């Protein structure tokens, strides 16, 4: 089975009049432990563009506990581009749980009828999106890499890598509303914050009692930050792929990363072979990154990997195959043996750092 | 305890090759495997069976060839296997797929109550992670996604405690059975198939269910396959190369040292922000 149906013959599309009342673009404002996930502001920037193309309003959706915090999140949503916010505040919504959040979001959609609903493709966003789409019986496109409005029919055109990852496909949800999509962190650029912006807040009750909710949160164990790689937000990343040939050779990647104070990334085959941790996988089924500098050694550049890193400002690619696809989109290409070029780069960067230090 | 494990047969992505000229996937001869993420779900189910006893039923929706994936699952120790296969399912997106799977699980429940449904966190070909939540909603089961650890199952109390991966940490969740669990990778390793199970897997009478046998009435044909799929692919295309190819670094000496120095000086000229970023690290 495919993850989406194949194209039918092109014909004039007319929206079911029953669905014409669905208006506006919504962004789910995801938060955990008092922090809004940055992906929400990235989506807000993208949502702003879509809303402007359609000539409709952009709304943030905040679900959480009553109090100053959720109010502040609404305010932040306006600063990041929203015209208004829907707020559902209830003690039941203190921690993310599937059941009350699904009910809350579903009720809001049914009450205020947005045409587009965007969520981050995070553990929370994907858990919620799949549940809400099924409850509402509408279409959901996962892990999109680009969103736009199809001028022919005003519907959301969501692009994502398809089967095996070597092609892209654009998916539309025609006669269903809302049109839902998830986007992974760091795929879209973050919206500029404008503190002067403001907007209205519409409150809506959840209408549930705690005793009716079966799943309980017993505890929340925060990650120890220091031992988890923070790939998604790294400014410099050194990545290795199958072309590194042996797990021992991966040390050359670590050496360069250490000199640069960079994070280490990897392509899927290397992670699958167990050379590096899963947390370090860059690409469609790993992390999406947008560092200032991305150094790729022994990575061919299949679309799977490319969608995870081609928003990097500068890409240096090292590969022994002059026809490797990575040279089609890298900034600088070096054809040669990564095992000799990596140490040379490490040394060159080390000298650069020494020179900067000396200059003070 | 009865656990249903949903699996999917996928092409082995490690062996997919892209045609160098047309940039399309060459599907011929690519071996099919069980979606690697589903193996973590199956192993977790088998571990619970080892501990608490019970039955593990594997199901998959797919073409007749998907039988191979089910036989493989049987060889690892699953007790029963059902292949949901019908032309009417073709072209299903995630919403239509969850309808068909949920319907089949309801059929299974008629013979033996189901305590838990396990799935992998996502497939490697679709990567959507949507079918699990969809099935849970349709069966009105509690949904536990991205479960990194099953802490305790108390069948007599109909209770389960799990660790669920959240963005900045782990949630310890308690819920009631029946529930659907999407299992995170990396916390177990699929056991080896033993001889008796391999023989059993080869002989096991596999159940093949068509649409009606999966419990989908004629009226519900609009909810499966292409017709039941709200999402439609409007176009498929190869990624456009960036406006320019990489600037290739070539030096007369062919010496890696010279290449390294050349690429750095070019980069620092064109990307002052990178130079600044690196200078920061000297302090």
XYZ file of N, CA, C and O in Angstrom, chain B residues 23-180:
632
model
N 16.866 9.230 -12.382
C 16.646 9.587 -10.984
C 15.368 8.959 -10.407
O 14.736 9.508 -9.520
N 14.949 7.830 -10.966
C 13.791 7.132 -10.407
C 14.260 5.885 -9.675
O 15.385 5.415 -9.863
N 13.374 5.355 -8.838
C 13.744 4.196 -8.046
C 13.726 2.950 -8.924
O 12.795 2.749 -9.698
N 14.734 2.126 -8.770
C 14.730 0.857 -9.484
C 14.216 -0.195 -8.509
O 14.933 -0.619 -7.612
N 12.944 -0.548 -8.686
C 12.311 -1.442 -7.709
C 12.625 -2.908 -7.966
O 12.506 -3.719 -7.059
N 13.000 -3.215 -9.218
C 13.183 -4.609 -9.566
C 14.246 -5.240 -8.671
O 15.315 -4.682 -8.498
N 13.911 -6.396 -8.161
C 14.908 -7.162 -7.426
C 15.212 -6.627 -6.030
O 16.093 -7.133 -5.364
N 14.470 -5.613 -5.582
C 14.695 -5.140 -4.221
C 13.978 -6.087 -3.261
O 12.778 -6.286 -3.360
N 14.707 -6.706 -2.354
C 14.051 -7.673 -1.468
C 13.087 -6.990 -0.504
O 13.311 -5.849 -0.094
N 12.004 -7.696 -0.167
C 11.042 -7.163 0.791
C 11.377 -7.696 2.173
O 11.764 -8.848 2.336
N 11.242 -6.838 3.159
C 11.527 -7.229 4.542
C 10.366 -6.777 5.434
O 9.514 -6.008 5.001
N 10.360 -7.257 6.673
C 9.422 -6.707 7.644
C 9.954 -5.322 8.017
O 11.156 -5.156 8.252
N 9.071 -4.337 8.012
C 9.474 -2.993 8.425
C 10.307 -3.099 9.708
O 9.825 -3.618 10.715
N 11.561 -2.627 9.688
C 12.441 -2.850 10.842
C 11.856 -2.357 12.167
O 12.069 -2.970 13.204
N 11.109 -1.258 12.145
C 10.517 -0.736 13.391
C 9.469 -1.712 13.959
O 9.239 -1.739 15.162
N 8.824 -2.478 13.067
C 7.801 -3.417 13.540
C 8.415 -4.584 14.309
O 7.757 -5.213 15.138
N 9.683 -4.874 14.014
C 10.335 -5.988 14.713
C 10.473 -5.690 16.210
O 10.386 -6.589 17.043
N 10.668 -4.398 16.535
C 10.749 -4.039 17.961
C 9.400 -4.289 18.641
O 9.340 -4.708 19.796
N 8.317 -4.020 17.896
C 6.974 -4.245 18.444
C 6.732 -5.742 18.627
O 6.224 -6.188 19.656
N 7.125 -6.520 17.623
C 6.912 -7.967 17.701
C 7.723 -8.584 18.845
O 7.219 -9.399 19.617
N 8.976 -8.162 18.952
C 9.822 -8.711 20.015
C 9.250 -8.358 21.392
O 9.234 -9.188 22.304
N 8.769 -7.122 21.536
C 8.188 -6.693 22.805
C 6.967 -7.561 23.148
O 6.782 -7.972 24.293
N 6.161 -7.864 22.128
C 4.980 -8.710 22.340
C 5.400 -10.123 22.750
O 4.820 -10.723 23.658
N 6.441 -10.641 22.085
C 6.907 -11.989 22.403
C 7.484 -12.051 23.825
O 7.315 -13.036 24.536
N 8.157 -10.976 24.235
C 8.698 -10.923 25.603
C 7.562 -10.970 26.624
O 7.673 -11.660 27.646
N 6.483 -10.215 26.346
C 5.354 -10.220 27.275
C 4.708 -11.593 27.333
O 4.270 -12.052 28.380
N 4.668 -12.246 26.167
C 4.104 -13.603 26.131
C 4.981 -14.555 26.955
O 4.468 -15.390 27.704
N 6.299 -14.410 26.834
C 7.214 -15.250 27.621
C 6.928 -15.090 29.116
O 7.003 -16.041 29.877
N 6.626 -13.856 29.498
C 6.472 -13.530 30.905
C 5.087 -13.903 31.440
O 4.957 -14.447 32.522
N 4.066 -13.556 30.653
C 2.700 -13.692 31.160
C 1.910 -14.809 30.489
O 0.774 -15.067 30.866
N 2.480 -15.427 29.479
C 1.720 -16.400 28.706
C 0.765 -15.673 27.782
O 0.676 -14.453 27.806
N 0.060 -16.444 26.938
C -0.911 -15.804 26.058
C -0.631 -16.067 24.592
O 0.092 -17.006 24.240
N -1.198 -15.234 23.774
C -1.152 -15.447 22.333
C -0.701 -14.178 21.626
O -1.112 -13.081 21.997
N 0.141 -14.357 20.617
C 0.543 -13.234 19.777
C 0.055 -13.494 18.356
O 0.425 -14.491 17.736
N -0.808 -12.609 17.869
C -1.312 -12.715 16.502
C -0.716 -11.582 15.679
O -0.759 -10.429 16.097
N -0.137 -11.926 14.523
C 0.410 -10.876 13.644
C -0.545 -10.644 12.493
O -1.068 -11.615 11.914
N -0.758 -9.388 12.156
C -1.573 -9.107 10.978
C -0.843 -8.131 10.075
O -0.013 -7.339 10.522
N -1.158 -8.229 8.801
C -0.628 -7.245 7.861
C -1.648 -7.044 6.758
O -2.421 -7.948 6.449
N -1.667 -5.847 6.208
C -2.487 -5.601 5.029
C -1.521 -5.404 3.876
O -0.551 -4.657 4.012
N -1.780 -6.092 2.784
C -0.846 -5.956 1.674
C -1.159 -6.934 0.573
O -2.147 -7.670 0.628
N -0.303 -6.957 -0.443
C -0.487 -7.891 -1.545
C -0.190 -9.321 -1.085
O 0.397 -9.515 -0.019
N -0.580 -10.336 -1.881
C -0.364 -11.731 -1.470
C 1.086 -12.038 -1.093
O 1.338 -12.862 -0.221
N 2.039 -11.322 -1.715
C 3.455 -11.593 -1.400
C 3.786 -11.287 0.061
O 4.803 -11.739 0.583
N 2.950 -10.496 0.722
C 3.232 -10.140 2.119
C 3.165 -11.353 3.034
O 3.537 -11.279 4.205
N 2.709 -12.476 2.493
C 2.722 -13.735 3.234
C 4.109 -14.016 3.803
O 4.243 -14.531 4.924
N 5.136 -13.680 3.031
C 6.508 -13.960 3.472
C 6.809 -13.264 4.792
O 7.464 -13.835 5.674
N 6.323 -12.027 4.942
C 6.570 -11.277 6.179
C 5.885 -11.974 7.358
O 6.448 -12.070 8.450
N 4.671 -12.478 7.114
C 3.948 -13.151 8.196
C 4.630 -14.457 8.595
O 4.743 -14.784 9.770
N 5.104 -15.216 7.585
C 5.796 -16.481 7.911
C 7.058 -16.207 8.709
O 7.422 -16.942 9.618
N 7.724 -15.130 8.357
C 8.922 -14.735 9.097
C 8.551 -14.453 10.568
O 9.225 -14.924 11.491
N 7.456 -13.707 10.745
C 7.013 -13.375 12.108
C 6.654 -14.642 12.879
O 6.943 -14.759 14.065
N 6.049 -15.609 12.195
C 5.723 -16.891 12.835
C 6.994 -17.612 13.270
O 7.053 -18.217 14.338
N 8.021 -17.511 12.437
C 9.263 -18.223 12.763
C 9.929 -17.627 13.994
O 10.691 -18.279 14.687
N 9.656 -16.350 14.272
C 10.200 -15.744 15.489
C 9.409 -16.168 16.728
O 9.854 -15.956 17.854
N 8.201 -16.680 16.514
C 7.447 -17.159 17.662
C 6.005 -16.690 17.754
O 5.317 -17.015 18.724
N 5.534 -15.926 16.769
C 4.124 -15.522 16.787
C 3.259 -16.774 16.647
O 3.658 -17.754 16.017
N 2.056 -16.731 17.247
C 1.211 -17.924 17.254
C 0.324 -18.030 16.028
O 0.038 -19.117 15.558
N -0.152 -16.893 15.550
C -1.076 -16.935 14.428
C -0.805 -15.735 13.530
O -0.229 -14.736 13.979
N -1.249 -15.851 12.272
C -0.962 -14.774 11.327
C -2.121 -14.609 10.358
O -2.682 -15.597 9.889
N -2.460 -13.361 10.093
C -3.571 -13.064 9.194
C -3.113 -12.059 8.140
O -2.560 -11.008 8.475
N -3.352 -12.417 6.884
C -3.028 -11.502 5.786
C -4.327 -10.912 5.254
O -5.209 -11.640 4.796
N -4.444 -9.603 5.369
C -5.638 -8.917 4.888
C -5.320 -8.447 3.480
O -4.471 -7.563 3.291
N -5.950 -9.079 2.528
C -5.545 -8.800 1.152
C -6.754 -8.795 0.227
O -7.567 -9.707 0.245
N -6.870 -7.718 -0.513
C -8.002 -7.555 -1.420
C -7.655 -6.396 -2.347
O -7.073 -5.405 -1.895
N -8.042 -6.522 -3.602
C -7.769 -5.422 -4.541
C -8.428 -4.127 -4.069
O -7.952 -3.036 -4.362
N -9.526 -4.288 -3.334
C -10.277 -3.110 -2.879
C -9.456 -2.238 -1.920
O -9.785 -1.076 -1.707
N -8.383 -2.799 -1.352
C -7.561 -2.020 -0.418
C -6.501 -1.180 -1.136
O -5.846 -0.352 -0.519
N -6.318 -1.417 -2.415
C -5.215 -0.767 -3.133
C -5.366 0.751 -3.112
O -6.469 1.280 -3.204
N -4.228 1.419 -2.990
C -4.224 2.878 -3.031
C -4.643 3.533 -1.731
O -4.951 4.717 -1.708
N -4.673 2.749 -0.647
C -5.123 3.307 0.635
C -4.105 4.292 1.195
O -2.911 4.023 1.188
N -4.578 5.418 1.703
C -3.695 6.297 2.475
C -3.824 5.895 3.946
O -4.399 4.838 4.263
N -3.297 6.701 4.850
C -3.257 6.245 6.245
C -4.644 6.139 6.869
O -4.899 5.260 7.680
N -5.571 7.023 6.469
C -6.920 6.980 7.047
C -7.633 5.696 6.619
O -8.252 5.005 7.432
N -7.526 5.364 5.331
C -8.175 4.161 4.816
C -7.499 2.900 5.364
O -8.155 1.891 5.628
N -6.190 2.954 5.541
C -5.470 1.800 6.081
C -5.903 1.530 7.519
O -6.140 0.385 7.910
N -6.038 2.601 8.317
C -6.428 2.385 9.710
C -7.862 1.850 9.788
O -8.181 1.066 10.672
N -8.711 2.214 8.847
C -10.076 1.681 8.838
C -10.050 0.167 8.618
O -10.698 -0.597 9.337
N -9.278 -0.270 7.638
C -9.227 -1.694 7.307
C -8.616 -2.505 8.449
O -9.138 -3.558 8.831
N -7.514 -1.997 9.008
C -6.855 -2.735 10.096
C -7.751 -2.814 11.326
O -7.869 -3.872 11.954
N -8.404 -1.693 11.659
C -9.272 -1.683 12.835
C -10.424 -2.669 12.643
O -10.797 -3.399 13.574
N -10.947 -2.705 11.447
C -12.046 -3.612 11.160
C -11.600 -5.079 11.320
O -12.305 -5.895 11.913
N -10.415 -5.380 10.818
C -9.893 -6.747 10.936
C -9.654 -7.106 12.404
O -9.927 -8.235 12.827
N -9.162 -6.153 13.178
C -8.904 -6.437 14.599
C -10.232 -6.700 15.316
O -10.320 -7.580 16.176
N -11.282 -5.996 14.918
C -12.603 -6.266 15.503
C -13.049 -7.699 15.191
O -13.635 -8.371 16.028
N -12.732 -8.172 13.994
C -13.054 -9.557 13.634
C -12.291 -10.540 14.518
O -12.830 -11.549 14.960
N -11.001 -10.207 14.754
C -10.172 -11.071 15.608
C -10.771 -11.127 17.014
O -10.844 -12.180 17.644
N -11.232 -9.962 17.479
C -11.799 -9.864 18.832
C -13.033 -10.749 19.009
O -13.343 -11.158 20.119
N -13.710 -11.021 17.902
C -14.901 -11.871 18.002
C -14.538 -13.278 18.469
O -15.324 -13.947 19.133
N -13.336 -13.742 18.079
C -12.900 -15.077 18.487
C -12.171 -15.079 19.819
O -12.290 -16.008 20.594
N -11.382 -14.036 20.028
C -10.591 -13.967 21.253
C -10.379 -12.501 21.587
O -9.886 -11.741 20.738
N -10.772 -12.065 22.780
C -10.600 -10.652 23.126
C -9.133 -10.221 22.947
O -8.224 -11.016 23.199
N -8.920 -9.001 22.537
C -7.573 -8.477 22.326
C -7.249 -7.514 23.465
O -7.993 -6.577 23.728
N -6.134 -7.775 24.167
C -5.745 -6.910 25.277
C -4.904 -5.735 24.806
O -5.007 -4.641 25.335
N -4.055 -6.023 23.833
C -3.173 -4.956 23.365
C -2.922 -5.097 21.869
O -2.865 -6.215 21.345
N -2.761 -3.951 21.218
C -2.315 -3.932 19.824
C -0.965 -3.244 19.811
O -0.810 -2.168 20.403
N 0.020 -3.853 19.176
C 1.355 -3.254 19.079
C 1.639 -2.897 17.618
O 1.291 -3.648 16.708
N 2.293 -1.753 17.421
C 2.800 -1.417 16.091
C 4.206 -0.852 16.269
O 4.601 -0.487 17.373
N 4.935 -0.754 15.165
C 6.207 -0.033 15.199
C 5.903 1.456 15.267
O 4.758 1.871 15.105
N 6.928 2.278 15.490
C 6.626 3.717 15.619
C 6.255 4.310 14.271
O 5.508 5.264 14.198
N 6.771 3.760 13.195
C 6.462 4.216 11.838
C 7.037 3.196 10.866
O 7.740 2.291 11.282
N 6.720 3.330 9.567
C 7.346 2.446 8.597
C 8.529 3.165 7.964
O 8.624 4.387 8.065
N 9.385 2.407 7.306
C 10.515 3.084 6.660
C 10.173 3.520 5.237
O 10.911 4.269 4.635
N 9.043 3.062 4.692
C 8.707 3.554 3.350
C 7.752 4.749 3.388
O 7.871 5.679 2.625
N 6.792 4.733 4.319
C 5.862 5.856 4.402
C 6.304 6.890 5.416
O 6.091 8.077 5.241
N 6.933 6.442 6.495
C 7.437 7.343 7.534
C 6.369 8.230 8.165
O 6.683 9.304 8.660
N 5.108 7.847 8.147
C 4.086 8.787 8.614
C 3.780 8.675 10.105
O 3.388 9.651 10.720
N 3.877 7.498 10.689
C 3.541 7.294 12.110
C 2.078 7.613 12.407
O 1.743 8.031 13.502
N 1.197 7.467 11.434
C -0.208 7.840 11.620
C -1.145 6.666 11.768
O -2.255 6.823 12.282
N -0.763 5.510 11.251
C -1.703 4.396 11.232
C -1.971 3.884 12.650
O -3.112 3.583 12.996
N -0.946 3.834 13.487
C -1.144 3.391 14.872
C -2.193 4.228 15.602
O -3.211 3.700 16.060
N -1.967 5.562 15.694
C -2.989 6.402 16.330
C -4.372 6.233 15.690
O -5.382 6.201 16.398
N -4.412 6.099 14.370
C -5.697 5.950 13.683
C -6.430 4.690 14.121
O -7.632 4.719 14.403
N -5.706 3.581 14.204
C -6.320 2.315 14.619
C -6.832 2.423 16.055
O -7.941 1.987 16.372
N -6.045 3.046 16.925
C -6.450 3.197 18.334
C -7.755 3.974 18.441
O -8.670 3.588 19.168
N -7.853 5.081 17.702
C -9.065 5.904 17.765
C -10.276 5.111 17.270
O -11.346 5.177 17.849
N -10.092 4.367 16.183
C -11.220 3.640 15.612
C -11.678 2.508 16.536
O -12.844 2.153 16.562
N -10.738 1.935 17.289
C -11.106 0.849 18.208
C -11.436 1.390 19.593
O -11.734 0.611 20.495
N -11.359 2.701 19.744
C -11.590 3.341 21.032
C -10.698 2.728 22.116
O -11.131 2.428 23.221
N -9.433 2.528 21.745
C -8.452 2.007 22.704
C -7.604 3.161 23.209
O -7.418 4.154 22.499
N -7.068 3.040 24.386
C -6.109 4.021 24.875
C -4.874 3.948 23.969
O -4.458 2.870 23.560
N -4.307 5.117 23.687
C -3.175 5.183 22.761
C -1.903 5.557 23.509
O -1.867 6.575 24.209
N -0.888 4.733 23.364
C 0.419 5.025 23.953
C 1.439 5.008 22.822
O 1.797 3.943 22.320
N 1.889 6.199 22.385
C 2.837 6.244 21.278
C 4.265 6.383 21.803
O 4.479 6.827 22.925
N 5.229 6.044 20.945
C 6.658 6.208 21.246
C 7.016 5.622 22.606
O 7.681 6.271 23.426
N 6.554 4.412 22.844
C 6.829 3.770 24.122
C 8.256 3.224 24.107
O 8.616 2.410 23.264
N 9.073 3.726 25.037
C 10.471 3.300 25.072
C 10.641 2.108 26.006
O 11.621 1.391 25.918
N 9.674 1.920 26.916
C 9.828 0.810 27.849
C 8.469 0.427 28.425
O 7.701 1.307 28.830
N 8.185 -0.862 28.439
C 6.988 -1.320 29.126
C 7.415 -1.657 30.547
O 8.169 -2.599 30.776
N 6.991 -0.836 31.476
C 7.476 -0.967 32.854
C 6.785 -2.143 33.542
O 7.430 -2.944 34.201
N 5.463 -2.229 33.387
C 4.725 -3.326 34.032
C 3.402 -3.554 33.322
O 2.764 -2.613 32.857
N 3.029 -4.822 33.218
C 1.693 -5.165 32.734
C 1.054 -6.037 33.801
O 1.651 -7.016 34.240
N -0.131 -5.634 34.247
C -0.845 -6.455 35.218
C -2.136 -6.925 34.574
O -3.143 -6.220 34.624
N -2.085 -8.115 33.960
C -3.262 -8.581 33.221
C -4.501 -8.695 34.113
O -5.604 -8.346 33.691
N -4.288 -9.148 35.378
C -5.452 -9.352 36.259
C -6.130 -8.017 36.596
O -7.350 -7.935 36.707
N -5.310 -6.931 36.682
C -5.873 -5.609 36.968
C -6.183 -4.849 35.685
O -6.665 -3.735 35.723
N -5.881 -5.492 34.536
C -6.108 -4.840 33.245
C -5.387 -3.495 33.169
O -5.945 -2.487 32.781
N -4.115 -3.514 33.563
C -3.403 -2.258 33.724
C -2.016 -2.346 33.096
O -1.391 -3.398 33.111
N -1.552 -1.227 32.571
C -0.203 -1.191 31.999
C 0.471 0.121 32.375
O -0.180 1.172 32.435
N 1.770 0.046 32.674
C 2.564 1.242 32.957
C 3.715 1.265 31.956
O 4.408 0.262 31.777
N 3.879 2.406 31.274
C 4.935 2.498 30.264
C 5.705 3.800 30.402
O 5.237 4.760 31.006
N 6.888 3.799 29.808
C 7.618 5.042 29.622
C 7.406 5.485 28.188
O 7.609 4.709 27.250
N 6.972 6.729 28.018
C 6.710 7.260 26.684
C 7.679 8.402 26.409
O 7.818 9.311 27.216
N 8.308 8.341 25.273
C 9.246 9.412 24.904
C 8.488 10.684 24.559
O 7.622 10.684 23.689
N 8.781 11.756 25.288
C 8.211 13.059 24.944
C 9.360 13.911 24.411
O 10.485 13.429 24.339
N 9.093 15.166 24.046
C 10.151 15.956 23.406
C 11.337 16.212 24.333
O 12.458 15.997 23.958
N 11.079 16.627 25.571
C 12.216 16.947 26.428
C 12.450 15.964 27.552
O 13.173 16.239 28.486
N 11.801 14.828 27.485
C 11.951 13.865 28.561
C 11.092 12.646 28.340
O 10.715 12.337 27.216
N 10.785 11.953 29.427
C 10.022 10.715 29.340
C 8.810 10.833 30.258
O 8.932 11.260 31.403
N 7.641 10.487 29.733
C 6.433 10.454 30.561
C 6.235 9.037 31.075
O 6.291 8.091 30.300
N 5.978 8.920 32.374
C 5.602 7.626 32.922
C 4.080 7.597 32.953
O 3.452 8.378 33.664
N 3.484 6.715 32.132
C 2.033 6.707 31.966
C 1.430 5.403 32.457
O 1.996 4.329 32.254
N 0.260 5.519 33.076
C -0.477 4.330 33.483
C -1.826 4.359 32.783
O -2.478 5.400 32.744
N -2.231 3.222 32.229
C -3.540 3.198 31.600
C -4.162 1.807 31.706
O -3.548 0.868 32.204
N -5.391 1.722 31.221
C -6.118 0.453 31.279
C -6.084 -0.258 29.939
O -6.036 0.384 28.894
N -6.162 -1.558 29.988
C -6.279 -2.349 28.777
C -7.758 -2.366 28.372
O -8.610 -2.237 29.243
N -8.078 -2.496 27.102
C -7.148 -2.660 25.982
C -6.507 -1.341 25.573
O -7.105 -0.291 25.732
N -5.290 -1.446 25.054
C -4.620 -0.242 24.585
C -3.798 -0.564 23.343
O -3.553 -1.728 23.039
N -3.433 0.507 22.627
C -2.562 0.349 21.470
C -1.234 1.022 21.788
O -1.202 2.163 22.240
